[in-house]
Amino acid sequence: VQPWALAKSGDDAELDRCLFALFRSLHVIAYCLFPFLPDSANALFAKLGTTPEYGPGLADFSWPARVASGAPLFPPKAD
């Protein structure tokens, strides 16, 4: 799915579903990374505005969320 195409088409309901699926996937990735890369996982949680306490299913999380931008979590290595 191309969220930018959904935004241009004006299908707000489908765009909302798409963005929530992406948001939830990133939260689950952070949740799974937490035991191994806690600093990176916490940085991703902070960008998403969530915490590990929400669990992988985002129970009791209110959508829509405001996602923060910033420096990459995993910047490319310099040669």
PDB file of C-alpha atoms in Angstrom:
ATOM      1  CA  VAL A   1       0.000   0.000   0.000  1.00  0.00           C
ATOM      2  CA  GLN A   2       1.222   3.483  -0.813  1.00  0.00           C
ATOM      3  CA  PRO A   3       0.086   5.897   1.908  1.00  0.00           C
ATOM      4  CA  TRP A   4       1.004   8.910  -0.232  1.00  0.00           C
ATOM      5  CA  ALA A   5      -1.375   7.678  -2.948  1.00  0.00           C
ATOM      6  CA  LEU A   6      -4.145   7.200  -0.369  1.00  0.00           C
ATOM      7  CA  ALA A   7      -3.572  10.743   0.886  1.00  0.00           C
ATOM      8  CA  LYS A   8      -3.881  12.106  -2.661  1.00  0.00           C
ATOM      9  CA  SER A   9      -6.998  10.032  -3.374  1.00  0.00           C
ATOM     10  CA  GLY A  10      -8.814  11.463  -0.362  1.00  0.00           C
ATOM     11  CA  ASP A  11      -9.645   8.032   1.116  1.00  0.00           C
ATOM     12  CA  ASP A  12      -9.104   9.136   4.696  1.00  0.00           C
ATOM     13  CA  ALA A  13     -10.492   5.973   6.289  1.00  0.00           C
ATOM     14  CA  GLU A  14      -8.136   3.717   4.334  1.00  0.00           C
ATOM     15  CA  LEU A  15      -5.214   6.088   4.955  1.00  0.00           C
ATOM     16  CA  ASP A  16      -5.951   5.989   8.691  1.00  0.00           C
ATOM     17  CA  ARG A  17      -5.986   2.163   8.659  1.00  0.00           C
ATOM     18  CA  CYS A  18      -2.732   2.072   6.697  1.00  0.00           C
ATOM     19  CA  LEU A  19      -0.931   4.516   8.975  1.00  0.00           C
ATOM     20  CA  PHE A  20      -2.169   2.774  12.107  1.00  0.00           C
ATOM     21  CA  ALA A  21      -0.919  -0.577  10.763  1.00  0.00           C
ATOM     22  CA  LEU A  22       2.498   0.985  10.110  1.00  0.00           C
ATOM     23  CA  PHE A  23       2.495   2.666  13.533  1.00  0.00           C
ATOM     24  CA  ARG A  24       1.537  -0.565  15.281  1.00  0.00           C
ATOM     25  CA  SER A  25       4.195  -2.519  13.350  1.00  0.00           C
ATOM     26  CA  LEU A  26       6.882  -0.067  14.468  1.00  0.00           C
ATOM     27  CA  HIS A  27       5.656  -0.337  18.062  1.00  0.00           C
ATOM     28  CA  VAL A  28       5.849  -4.163  17.900  1.00  0.00           C
ATOM     29  CA  ILE A  29       9.368  -3.948  16.441  1.00  0.00           C
ATOM     30  CA  ALA A  30      10.432  -1.675  19.308  1.00  0.00           C
ATOM     31  CA  TYR A  31       8.770  -4.043  21.789  1.00  0.00           C
ATOM     32  CA  CYS A  32      10.691  -7.013  20.348  1.00  0.00           C
ATOM     33  CA  LEU A  33      13.993  -5.081  20.274  1.00  0.00           C
ATOM     34  CA  PHE A  34      13.635  -3.910  23.878  1.00  0.00           C
ATOM     35  CA  PRO A  35      15.375  -6.889  25.567  1.00  0.00           C
ATOM     36  CA  PHE A  36      18.358  -6.710  23.197  1.00  0.00           C
ATOM     37  CA  LEU A  37      18.687  -3.009  22.303  1.00  0.00           C
ATOM     38  CA  PRO A  38      16.921  -1.156  25.107  1.00  0.00           C
ATOM     39  CA  ASP A  39      18.346   2.280  24.253  1.00  0.00           C
ATOM     40  CA  SER A  40      17.313   2.041  20.585  1.00  0.00           C
ATOM     41  CA  ALA A  41      13.929   0.586  21.514  1.00  0.00           C
ATOM     42  CA  ASN A  42      13.315   3.392  24.005  1.00  0.00           C
ATOM     43  CA  ALA A  43      14.289   5.955  21.357  1.00  0.00           C
ATOM     44  CA  LEU A  44      11.746   4.419  18.966  1.00  0.00           C
ATOM     45  CA  PHE A  45       9.099   4.323  21.706  1.00  0.00           C
ATOM     46  CA  ALA A  46       9.801   8.016  22.377  1.00  0.00           C
ATOM     47  CA  LYS A  47       9.387   8.895  18.688  1.00  0.00           C
ATOM     48  CA  LEU A  48       6.116   6.963  18.589  1.00  0.00           C
ATOM     49  CA  GLY A  49       4.880   8.390  21.886  1.00  0.00           C
ATOM     50  CA  THR A  50       4.410   4.907  23.347  1.00  0.00           C
ATOM     51  CA  THR A  51       6.119   2.798  26.012  1.00  0.00           C
ATOM     52  CA  PRO A  52       6.743  -0.939  26.470  1.00  0.00           C
ATOM     53  CA  GLU A  53       3.993  -0.909  29.097  1.00  0.00           C
ATOM     54  CA  TYR A  54       1.380  -0.733  26.323  1.00  0.00           C
ATOM     55  CA  GLY A  55       2.415  -4.262  25.351  1.00  0.00           C
ATOM     56  CA  PRO A  56       2.666  -5.511  21.795  1.00  0.00           C
ATOM     57  CA  GLY A  57      -1.046  -4.961  21.152  1.00  0.00           C
ATOM     58  CA  LEU A  58      -1.122  -1.273  22.155  1.00  0.00           C
ATOM     59  CA  ALA A  59      -3.901  -1.920  24.660  1.00  0.00           C
ATOM     60  CA  ASP A  60      -5.541   1.306  25.851  1.00  0.00           C
ATOM     61  CA  PHE A  61      -3.586   3.468  23.407  1.00  0.00           C
ATOM     62  CA  SER A  62      -5.503   6.367  21.943  1.00  0.00           C
ATOM     63  CA  TRP A  63      -5.128   6.890  18.217  1.00  0.00           C
ATOM     64  CA  PRO A  64      -4.254   9.111  16.340  1.00  0.00           C
ATOM     65  CA  ALA A  65      -0.734   9.568  17.590  1.00  0.00           C
ATOM     66  CA  ARG A  66       1.701  12.360  16.951  1.00  0.00           C
ATOM     67  CA  VAL A  67       4.984  10.862  15.780  1.00  0.00           C
ATOM     68  CA  ALA A  68       8.175  12.810  16.420  1.00  0.00           C
ATOM     69  CA  SER A  69      10.864  13.199  13.815  1.00  0.00           C
ATOM     70  CA  GLY A  70      14.561  13.431  14.482  1.00  0.00           C
ATOM     71  CA  ALA A  71      17.875  11.733  13.974  1.00  0.00           C
ATOM     72  CA  PRO A  72      17.863   8.180  12.593  1.00  0.00           C
ATOM     73  CA  LEU A  73      17.871   5.432  15.205  1.00  0.00           C
ATOM     74  CA  PHE A  74      20.435   3.437  13.231  1.00  0.00           C
ATOM     75  CA  PRO A  75      22.597   5.888  11.264  1.00  0.00           C
ATOM     76  CA  PRO A  76      24.694   4.452   8.432  1.00  0.00           C
ATOM     77  CA  LYS A  77      28.220   3.436   9.312  1.00  0.00           C
ATOM     78  CA  ALA A  78      30.977   5.587   7.900  1.00  0.00           C
ATOM     79  CA  ASP A  79      33.475   3.747   5.736  1.00  0.00           C
TER      80      ASP A  79
END
